[in-house]
Coordinates of N, CA and C in Angstrom, one line a residue:
X1 N -10.3 -18.0 8.9 CA -9.9 -16.9 8.0 C -8.4 -16.9 7.8
X2 N -8.0 -17.0 6.5 CA -6.6 -17.0 6.2 C -6.2 -15.7 5.6
X3 N -5.3 -15.0 6.3 CA -4.9 -13.6 6.0 C -4.0 -13.7 4.7
X4 N -3.8 -12.5 4.1 CA -2.9 -12.4 2.9 C -1.5 -12.9 3.2
X5 N -1.1 -12.9 4.4 CA 0.3 -13.4 4.8 C 0.3 -14.8 5.3
X6 N -0.9 -15.5 5.1 CA -1.1 -16.9 5.4 C -1.4 -17.2 6.9
X7 N -1.4 -16.2 7.7 CA -1.8 -16.3 9.1 C -3.3 -16.8 9.1
X8 N -3.6 -17.8 10.0 CA -4.9 -18.3 10.1 C -5.6 -17.9 11.4
X9 N -6.7 -17.3 11.4 CA -7.5 -17.0 12.6 C -8.8 -17.7 12.6
X10 N -9.1 -18.4 13.7 CA -10.4 -19.1 13.8 C -11.3 -18.3 14.8
X11 N -12.5 -18.0 14.3 CA -13.5 -17.4 15.2 C -14.8 -18.2 15.3
X12 N -15.4 -18.1 16.4 CA -16.7 -18.9 16.6 C -17.8 -18.0 16.2
X13 N -18.7 -18.6 15.4 CA -19.9 -17.9 14.9 C -21.1 -18.3 15.9
X14 N -21.8 -17.3 16.3 CA -22.9 -17.5 17.3 C -24.2 -17.6 16.6
X15 N -25.1 -18.5 17.1 CA -26.4 -18.7 16.6 C -27.3 -17.5 17.1
X16 N -27.5 -16.5 16.2 CA -28.2 -15.3 16.6 C -29.6 -15.3 16.3
X17 N -30.0 -15.7 15.1 CA -31.4 -15.8 14.8 C -31.7 -17.0 13.9
X18 N -32.5 -17.9 14.3 CA -32.9 -19.1 13.6 C -31.7 -19.8 13.1
X19 N -31.5 -19.9 11.8 CA -30.3 -20.7 11.3 C -29.1 -19.9 11.0
X20 N -29.1 -18.6 11.3 CA -28.0 -17.7 11.0 C -27.0 -17.7 12.1
X21 N -25.7 -18.0 11.8 CA -24.6 -17.9 12.7 C -23.7 -16.8 12.2
X22 N -23.3 -15.9 13.1 CA -22.3 -14.9 12.7 C -21.5 -14.4 13.9
X23 N -20.6 -13.5 13.5 CA -19.7 -12.8 14.5 C -19.1 -11.6 13.7
X24 N -18.5 -10.7 14.4 CA -17.8 -9.6 13.8 C -16.3 -9.9 13.6
X25 N -15.7 -9.2 12.6 CA -14.3 -9.4 12.3 C -13.8 -8.0 11.9
X26 N -12.7 -7.5 12.6 CA -12.1 -6.3 12.2 C -10.9 -6.5 11.3
X27 N -11.0 -6.0 10.1 CA -9.9 -6.2 9.1 C -8.6 -5.5 9.6
X28 N -7.5 -6.2 9.7 CA -6.3 -5.5 10.2 C -5.6 -4.7 9.2
X29 N -4.5 -4.1 9.5 CA -3.7 -3.2 8.6 C -2.9 -4.2 7.7
X30 N -3.6 -4.9 6.8 CA -2.9 -5.8 5.9 C -3.8 -6.0 4.7
X31 N -3.3 -5.4 3.6 CA -4.1 -5.4 2.4 C -3.9 -6.7 1.6
X32 N -4.9 -7.1 0.9 CA -4.9 -8.3 0.1 C -6.1 -9.2 0.3
X33 N -6.0 -10.5 -0.2 CA -7.2 -11.4 -0.2 C -7.2 -12.2 1.1
X34 N -8.4 -12.2 1.7 CA -8.7 -13.0 2.9 C -9.6 -14.1 2.5
X35 N -9.2 -15.4 2.7 CA -10.0 -16.5 2.4 C -10.7 -17.0 3.7
X36 N -12.0 -17.3 3.5 CA -12.9 -17.7 4.6 C -13.4 -19.1 4.3
X37 N -13.2 -20.0 5.3 CA -13.8 -21.4 5.2 C -14.7 -21.5 6.4
X38 N -16.0 -21.9 6.1 CA -17.0 -22.2 7.1 C -16.9 -23.6 7.6
X39 N -16.7 -23.9 8.9 CA -16.6 -25.2 9.4 C -17.8 -25.5 10.3
X40 N -18.7 -26.3 9.9 CA -19.9 -26.6 10.6 C -19.9 -28.0 11.1
X41 N -20.1 -28.2 12.4 CA -20.2 -29.5 13.1 C -21.6 -29.7 13.6
X42 N -22.1 -31.0 13.4 CA -23.4 -31.3 14.0 C -23.1 -32.1 15.3
X43 N -24.2 -32.5 16.0 CA -24.1 -33.2 17.3 C -23.6 -34.6 17.1
X44 N -23.6 -35.1 15.9 CA -23.1 -36.5 15.7 C -21.6 -36.5 15.3
X45 N -21.0 -35.3 15.2 CA -19.6 -35.2 14.9 C -19.3 -35.1 13.4
X46 N -20.4 -34.9 12.6 CA -20.2 -34.7 11.1 C -19.8 -33.3 10.9
X47 N -18.8 -33.1 10.0 CA -18.2 -31.8 9.7 C -18.3 -31.5 8.2
X48 N -18.8 -30.2 8.0 CA -18.8 -29.7 6.6 C -17.9 -28.5 6.5
X49 N -16.8 -28.6 5.8 CA -15.9 -27.5 5.6 C -15.6 -27.3 4.1
X50 N -16.6 -27.5 3.3 CA -16.5 -27.3 1.8 C -16.9 -25.9 1.4
X51 N -17.6 -25.2 2.2 CA -18.1 -23.9 1.8 C -17.0 -22.8 2.1
X52 N -16.7 -22.0 1.1 CA -15.7 -21.0 1.2 C -16.1 -19.7 0.6
X53 N -15.5 -18.6 0.9 CA -15.7 -17.3 0.3 C -14.4 -16.5 0.5
X54 N -14.3 -15.4 0.0 CA -13.2 -14.5 0.2 C -13.5 -13.1 0.1
X55 N -12.7 -12.2 0.6 CA -12.9 -10.8 0.4 C -11.5 -10.2 0.3
X56 N -11.4 -8.9 -0.1 CA -10.1 -8.2 -0.3 C -10.1 -7.0 0.6
X57 N -9.0 -7.0 1.4 CA -8.8 -5.8 2.2 C -8.0 -4.7 1.4
X58 N -8.5 -3.5 1.3 CA -7.9 -2.5 0.5 C -7.5 -1.3 1.4
X59 N -6.7 -0.4 0.9 CA -6.2 0.8 1.6 C -6.8 2.0 0.8
X60 N -7.7 2.7 1.5 CA -8.2 3.9 0.8 C -8.0 5.2 1.7
X61 N -7.0 5.1 2.6 CA -6.7 6.2 3.5 C -5.4 6.9 3.0
X62 N -5.5 8.2 2.8 CA -4.3 9.0 2.3 C -3.2 9.0 3.4
X63 N -2.0 9.2 3.0 CA -0.9 9.4 4.0 C -1.2 10.6 4.9
X64 N -0.6 10.6 6.1 CA -0.8 11.7 7.0 C 0.5 12.6 6.9
X65 N 0.3 13.9 6.6 CA 1.4 14.8 6.5 C 1.3 15.9 7.6
X66 N 2.4 16.0 8.3 CA 2.5 17.0 9.4 C 3.8 17.7 9.5
X67 N 3.9 18.7 10.3 CA 5.2 19.4 10.7 C 6.0 19.8 9.4
X68 N 5.4 20.6 8.6 CA 6.0 21.1 7.4 C 7.1 22.1 7.7
X69 N 8.2 22.0 6.9 CA 9.4 22.8 6.9 C 9.6 23.4 5.6
X70 N 9.8 24.8 5.5 CA 9.9 25.7 6.6 C 8.5 26.1 7.2
X71 N 8.5 26.7 8.3 CA 7.3 27.2 9.0 C 6.7 28.3 8.1
X72 N 5.4 28.3 8.0 CA 4.7 29.3 7.2 C 5.1 30.7 7.6
X73 N 5.3 31.6 6.6 CA 5.6 33.0 6.8 C 7.1 33.2 7.2
X74 N 7.9 32.1 7.1 CA 9.3 32.3 7.3 C 9.9 33.2 6.2
X75 N 11.1 33.8 6.6 CA 11.8 34.7 5.6 C 13.2 34.3 5.6
X76 N 13.7 34.2 4.3 CA 15.1 33.9 4.1 C 15.8 34.8 3.1
X77 N 17.1 34.9 3.2 CA 17.8 35.8 2.2 C 18.0 35.0 0.9
X78 N 17.7 35.7 -0.2 CA 17.9 35.1 -1.5 C 19.3 34.5 -1.6
X79 N 19.4 33.3 -2.2 CA 20.7 32.6 -2.3 C 21.0 31.6 -1.2
X80 N 20.2 31.7 -0.1 CA 20.3 30.8 1.0 C 19.9 29.3 0.6
X81 N 20.5 28.4 1.3 CA 20.1 27.0 1.1 C 19.3 26.6 2.3
X82 N 18.0 26.2 2.1 CA 17.1 26.0 3.2 C 16.6 24.5 3.2
X83 N 16.1 24.1 4.3 CA 15.5 22.7 4.3 C 14.0 22.8 4.0
X84 N 13.6 21.9 3.1 CA 12.2 21.7 2.8 C 11.8 20.3 3.2
X85 N 10.7 20.1 3.9 CA 10.4 18.8 4.4 C 9.1 18.7 5.1
X86 N 8.8 17.5 5.6 CA 7.6 17.2 6.4 C 7.7 15.8 7.0
X87 N 6.9 15.6 8.0 CA 6.7 14.2 8.6 C 5.6 13.6 7.8
X88 N 5.8 12.4 7.3 CA 4.8 11.6 6.5 C 4.7 10.2 7.1
X89 N 3.4 9.8 7.4 CA 3.2 8.4 7.9 C 2.0 7.8 7.1
X90 N 2.0 6.5 7.0 CA 0.9 5.8 6.4 C 0.7 4.5 7.0
X91 N -0.6 4.0 7.1 CA -0.9 2.7 7.7 C -0.2 1.5 7.0
X92 N 0.0 1.7 5.7 CA 0.7 0.6 4.9 C 2.1 0.9 4.6
X93 N 2.3 1.9 3.6 CA 3.6 2.2 3.2 C 3.6 3.5 2.4
X94 N 4.6 4.4 2.7 CA 4.7 5.6 1.9 C 5.7 5.3 0.7
X95 N 5.3 5.7 -0.5 CA 6.2 5.5 -1.6 C 7.0 6.7 -2.1
X96 N 6.3 7.8 -2.2 CA 7.0 9.1 -2.7 C 6.4 10.3 -1.9
X97 N 7.3 11.2 -1.7 CA 7.0 12.5 -1.1 C 7.7 13.6 -1.9
X98 N 6.9 14.5 -2.5 CA 7.5 15.6 -3.3 C 7.0 16.9 -2.8
X99 N 7.9 17.9 -2.8 CA 7.6 19.3 -2.4 C 7.5 20.0 -3.7
X100 N 6.3 20.5 -4.0 CA 6.0 21.3 -5.2 C 6.2 22.8 -4.8
X101 N 7.3 23.4 -5.3 CA 7.7 24.7 -4.9 C 7.3 25.7 -6.0
X102 N 6.3 26.6 -5.8 CA 5.9 27.5 -6.8 C 6.6 28.9 -6.5
X103 N 7.4 29.3 -7.5 CA 8.2 30.5 -7.4 C 7.2 31.8 -7.5
X104 N 7.7 32.9 -7.1 CA 6.9 34.2 -7.2 C 6.5 34.5 -8.6
X105 N 7.2 34.0 -9.6 CA 6.8 34.2 -11.0 C 6.0 33.1 -11.6
X106 N 5.5 32.1 -10.8 CA 4.7 31.1 -11.2 C 5.3 29.8 -11.6
X107 N 6.6 29.8 -11.8 CA 7.4 28.6 -12.1 C 7.3 27.6 -11.0
X108 N 7.1 26.3 -11.3 CA 7.0 25.2 -10.3 C 8.2 24.3 -10.4
X109 N 8.8 24.1 -9.3 CA 10.0 23.2 -9.1 C 9.6 22.0 -8.2
X110 N 9.6 20.8 -8.7 CA 9.2 19.6 -7.9 C 10.5 19.1 -7.3
X111 N 10.6 19.1 -6.0 CA 11.7 18.6 -5.2 C 11.4 17.3 -4.5
X112 N 12.0 16.2 -4.9 CA 11.8 14.9 -4.3 C 12.4 14.9 -2.9
X113 N 11.6 14.5 -1.9 CA 12.1 14.4 -0.5 C 12.5 13.0 -0.2
X114 N 13.6 12.9 0.6 CA 14.2 11.6 1.0 C 13.8 11.3 2.4
X115 N 13.7 10.1 2.8 CA 13.2 9.7 4.1 C 14.3 9.3 5.1
X116 N 14.1 9.8 6.3 CA 14.9 9.4 7.5 C 13.8 9.1 8.5
X117 N 13.4 7.8 8.7 CA 12.3 7.5 9.5 C 11.0 8.1 8.9
X118 N 10.3 8.8 9.7 CA 9.0 9.4 9.2 C 9.3 10.8 8.6
X119 N 10.5 11.3 8.7 CA 10.8 12.6 8.2 C 11.3 12.6 6.8
X120 N 10.7 13.4 5.9 CA 11.1 13.4 4.5 C 11.6 14.9 4.2
X121 N 12.8 15.0 3.7 CA 13.3 16.3 3.5 C 14.4 16.4 2.3
X122 N 14.7 17.6 2.0 CA 15.8 17.9 1.0 C 16.2 19.3 1.1
X123 N 17.3 19.7 0.5 CA 17.7 21.1 0.5 C 17.2 21.8 -0.7
X124 N 17.1 23.1 -0.6 CA 16.6 23.9 -1.7 C 17.3 25.3 -1.7
X125 N 17.9 25.6 -2.8 CA 18.7 26.9 -2.9 C 17.7 27.9 -3.5
X126 N 17.5 29.0 -2.7 CA 16.6 30.0 -3.2 C 17.2 30.8 -4.3
X127 N 16.6 30.8 -5.5 CA 17.2 31.5 -6.6 C 17.1 33.0 -6.5
X128 N 17.7 33.7 -7.5 CA 17.7 35.2 -7.5 C 16.3 35.7 -8.0
X129 N 15.3 35.5 -7.1 CA 14.0 35.9 -7.4 C 13.3 36.2 -6.0
X130 N 13.0 37.5 -5.8 CA 12.4 37.9 -4.5 C 10.9 37.7 -4.5
X131 N 10.4 37.4 -3.3 CA 8.9 37.3 -3.2 C 8.5 36.0 -2.4
X132 N 7.2 35.7 -2.5 CA 6.7 34.5 -1.8 C 6.8 33.3 -2.6
X133 N 7.3 32.2 -1.9 CA 7.4 30.9 -2.5 C 6.4 30.0 -1.8
X134 N 5.5 29.4 -2.5 CA 4.4 28.5 -2.0 C 4.8 27.0 -2.1
X135 N 4.7 26.3 -1.1 CA 5.1 24.9 -1.1 C 3.9 24.0 -0.8
X136 N 3.7 23.0 -1.7 CA 2.6 22.0 -1.4 C 3.3 20.6 -1.3
X137 N 3.1 19.9 -0.2 CA 3.7 18.6 -0.1 C 2.7 17.5 -0.7
X138 N 3.2 16.7 -1.6 CA 2.4 15.7 -2.2 C 3.0 14.3 -1.8
X139 N 2.2 13.6 -1.0 CA 2.6 12.3 -0.4 C 1.7 11.2 -1.0
X140 N 2.4 10.2 -1.6 CA 1.7 9.0 -2.2 C 2.0 7.8 -1.5
X141 N 1.0 6.9 -1.2 CA 1.3 5.6 -0.5 C 1.3 4.5 -1.6
X142 N 1.6 3.3 -1.1 CA 1.7 2.1 -2.0 C 0.4 1.7 -2.7
X143 N -0.7 2.2 -2.2 CA -2.0 1.9 -2.8 C -2.4 3.0 -3.8
X144 N -1.6 4.0 -3.9 CA -1.9 5.1 -4.9 C -2.7 6.2 -4.2
X145 N -3.0 6.2 -2.9 CA -3.6 7.3 -2.3 C -2.7 8.5 -2.1
X146 N -3.3 9.7 -2.4 CA -2.4 10.9 -2.4 C -3.0 11.9 -1.5
X147 N -2.1 12.5 -0.7 CA -2.4 13.7 0.2 C -1.6 14.9 -0.4
X148 N -2.3 15.9 -0.9 CA -1.7 17.1 -1.4 C -2.4 18.3 -0.8
X149 N -2.9 18.2 0.4 CA -3.6 19.3 1.0 C -2.8 20.1 2.0
X150 N -1.6 19.7 2.3 CA -0.8 20.4 3.3 C 0.2 21.4 2.6
X151 N 0.2 22.7 3.0 CA 1.0 23.7 2.3 C 1.7 24.6 3.4
X152 N 2.7 25.2 2.9 CA 3.4 26.2 3.7 C 4.0 27.3 2.7
X153 N 4.6 28.3 3.2 CA 5.3 29.3 2.3 C 6.4 30.0 3.0
X154 N 7.2 30.6 2.2 CA 8.3 31.5 2.8 C 8.5 32.7 1.8
X155 N 9.2 33.7 2.3 CA 9.5 34.8 1.5 C 11.0 35.0 1.3
X156 N 11.4 35.2 0.1 CA 12.9 35.5 -0.2 C 13.1 37.0 -0.2
X157 N 14.1 37.4 0.5 CA 14.5 38.8 0.6 C 15.9 39.1 0.1
X158 N 16.2 40.3 0.0 CA 17.5 40.8 -0.5 C 18.2 41.6 0.6
X159 N 19.4 41.2 1.0 CA 20.1 42.0 2.0 C 21.5 42.4 1.5
X160 N 21.7 42.3 0.2 CA 23.0 42.7 -0.4 C 22.9 44.1 -0.8
X161 N 23.9 44.9 -0.4 CA 23.9 46.4 -0.7 C 24.3 46.5 -2.2
X162 N 23.8 47.6 -2.8 CA 24.2 47.9 -4.2 C 25.8 48.1 -4.3
X163 N 26.3 47.8 -5.4 CA 27.7 48.0 -5.7 C 27.9 49.4 -6.3
X164 N 28.9 50.2 -5.7 CA 29.2 51.5 -6.1 C 30.6 51.6 -6.5
X165 N 30.9 52.0 -7.8 CA 32.3 52.1 -8.3 C 32.4 53.3 -9.1
X166 N 33.7 53.6 -9.5 CA 34.0 54.7 -10.4 C 33.4 56.1 -10.0
X167 N 33.6 56.4 -8.7 CA 33.1 57.6 -8.1 C 33.8 58.8 -8.7
X168 N 33.1 59.8 -9.1 CA 33.7 61.1 -9.6 C 33.1 62.3 -8.9
X169 N 33.8 63.3 -8.6 CA 35.2 63.5 -9.1 C 36.2 62.6 -8.3
X170 N 37.4 62.3 -8.8 CA 38.4 61.5 -8.2 C 38.8 62.2 -6.9
X171 N 39.1 61.4 -5.9 CA 39.6 61.9 -4.6 C 40.8 62.8 -4.8
X172 N 40.8 63.9 -4.0 CA 41.9 64.9 -4.0 C 41.9 65.8 -5.3
X173 N 40.8 65.8 -6.1 CA 40.7 66.7 -7.2 C 40.6 68.1 -6.7
X174 N 41.1 69.1 -7.5 CA 41.0 70.5 -7.2 C 40.2 71.3 -8.3
X175 N 39.3 72.1 -7.8 CA 38.5 72.9 -8.7 C 38.4 74.3 -8.2
X176 N 38.2 75.3 -9.2 CA 38.0 76.6 -8.8 C 36.5 76.8 -8.3
X177 N 36.3 77.8 -7.4 CA 34.9 78.0 -7.0 C 34.2 78.5 -8.3
X178 N 32.9 78.3 -8.3 CA 32.0 78.6 -9.4 C 32.1 77.6 -10.6
X179 N 33.1 76.7 -10.5 CA 33.2 75.6 -11.6 C 32.0 74.7 -11.4
X180 N 31.5 74.3 -12.5 CA 30.4 73.3 -12.6 C 31.0 71.9 -12.8
X181 N 30.9 71.0 -11.9 CA 31.5 69.7 -12.0 C 30.5 68.6 -12.0
X182 N 30.9 67.4 -12.4 CA 30.1 66.2 -12.4 C 30.2 65.5 -11.1
X183 N 29.1 65.1 -10.5 CA 29.1 64.2 -9.3 C 28.5 62.9 -9.9
X184 N 29.2 61.8 -9.8 CA 28.6 60.6 -10.5 C 29.2 59.3 -9.9
X185 N 28.6 58.2 -10.2 CA 29.2 56.9 -9.8 C 28.4 55.8 -10.6
X186 N 29.1 54.7 -10.8 CA 28.5 53.5 -11.4 C 27.8 52.7 -10.3
X187 N 26.5 52.4 -10.4 CA 25.8 51.7 -9.3 C 25.1 50.5 -9.9
X188 N 25.3 49.3 -9.4 CA 24.6 48.1 -9.8 C 24.0 47.4 -8.7
X189 N 23.0 46.6 -8.9 CA 22.4 45.8 -7.9 C 21.8 44.5 -8.6
X190 N 21.7 43.4 -7.8 CA 21.2 42.2 -8.4 C 19.7 42.3 -8.7
X191 N 19.0 43.1 -8.0 CA 17.5 43.2 -8.3 C 17.0 44.5 -8.7
X192 N 17.9 45.5 -8.7 CA 17.4 46.8 -9.2 C 17.8 48.0 -8.3
X193 N 18.3 49.0 -8.9 CA 18.7 50.2 -8.1 C 17.4 51.1 -8.0
X194 N 17.2 51.6 -6.8 CA 16.0 52.4 -6.5 C 16.4 53.9 -6.7
X195 N 17.2 54.4 -5.7 CA 17.6 55.8 -5.8 C 19.1 55.9 -5.5
X196 N 19.8 56.9 -6.0 CA 21.2 57.2 -5.7 C 21.3 58.7 -5.4
X197 N 21.8 58.9 -4.2 CA 22.0 60.2 -3.7 C 23.5 60.5 -3.4
X198 N 23.8 61.8 -3.5 CA 25.2 62.2 -3.1 C 25.1 63.2 -2.0
X199 N 25.7 62.9 -0.9 CA 25.8 63.9 0.2 C 27.1 64.6 0.1
X200 N 27.0 65.9 -0.1 CA 28.2 66.8 -0.2 C 28.3 67.6 1.1
X201 N 29.4 67.3 1.8 CA 29.7 68.1 3.0 C 30.7 69.2 2.7
X202 N 30.2 70.5 2.9 CA 31.0 71.6 2.7 C 32.1 71.8 3.7
X203 N 33.1 72.7 3.4 CA 34.2 72.9 4.4 C 33.7 73.4 5.7
X204 N 32.5 74.1 5.7 CA 32.0 74.6 6.9 C 31.0 73.6 7.6
X205 N 31.0 72.4 7.2 CA 30.2 71.2 7.7 C 28.7 71.2 7.2
X206 N 28.3 72.2 6.4 CA 27.0 72.2 5.8 C 26.9 71.0 4.9
X207 N 25.8 70.3 4.9 CA 25.6 69.1 4.1 C 24.5 69.4 3.1
X208 N 24.8 69.1 1.8 CA 23.8 69.2 0.8 C 23.6 67.9 0.1
X209 N 22.3 67.5 -0.1 CA 22.1 66.2 -0.7 C 21.5 66.4 -2.1
X210 N 22.1 65.7 -3.1 CA 21.5 65.9 -4.4 C 21.2 64.5 -5.0
X211 N 20.2 64.4 -5.8 CA 19.8 63.1 -6.4 C 20.6 63.0 -7.7
X212 N 21.2 61.8 -7.9 CA 21.9 61.4 -9.1 C 20.9 60.7 -10.0
X213 N 20.9 61.0 -11.3 CA 20.0 60.5 -12.2 C 20.6 59.4 -13.0

């Protein structure tokens, strides 16, 4: 048996039933054409080695994908740079590994992962979009087999306080009692302002809270 890499292995075929001679052969992790020559000797020393056949060893096994990063249900602050990756192995050869990142709004970003040994990874900057990000690892080997069954997810959160400017009245302002004055401020936030309250502490320490519209 001549392997695709030209290695030659000789095995003995056993007389199992009548004129049939056979043995078992386990195809190694080596794809390509295997050439088989039958060598038959009789008791007078005559040799027939003219009969040949061949078969092709193929790879039909998907790459193995494990240890996904980030861990499922992780939480990160929006704007953070995180690692996206996985360990990927294959009996023959891995060609490409891509992380398909689906944003909370349905947008898909395909991030190509680079290899360091069996680990494939890359960095990902979480955009200004809060919610759950779903990640599917798509690993392809040199025979075209694809594993896209391994998934993980993380949640992007917001920990930046709203910006408050132009507070009125101005500090140290003086007013007569019974005057009606404006309490106000400019308030902005990257993702949306929910409520704005003003706590007014009287000279006698009483506190009144009013909602600003």
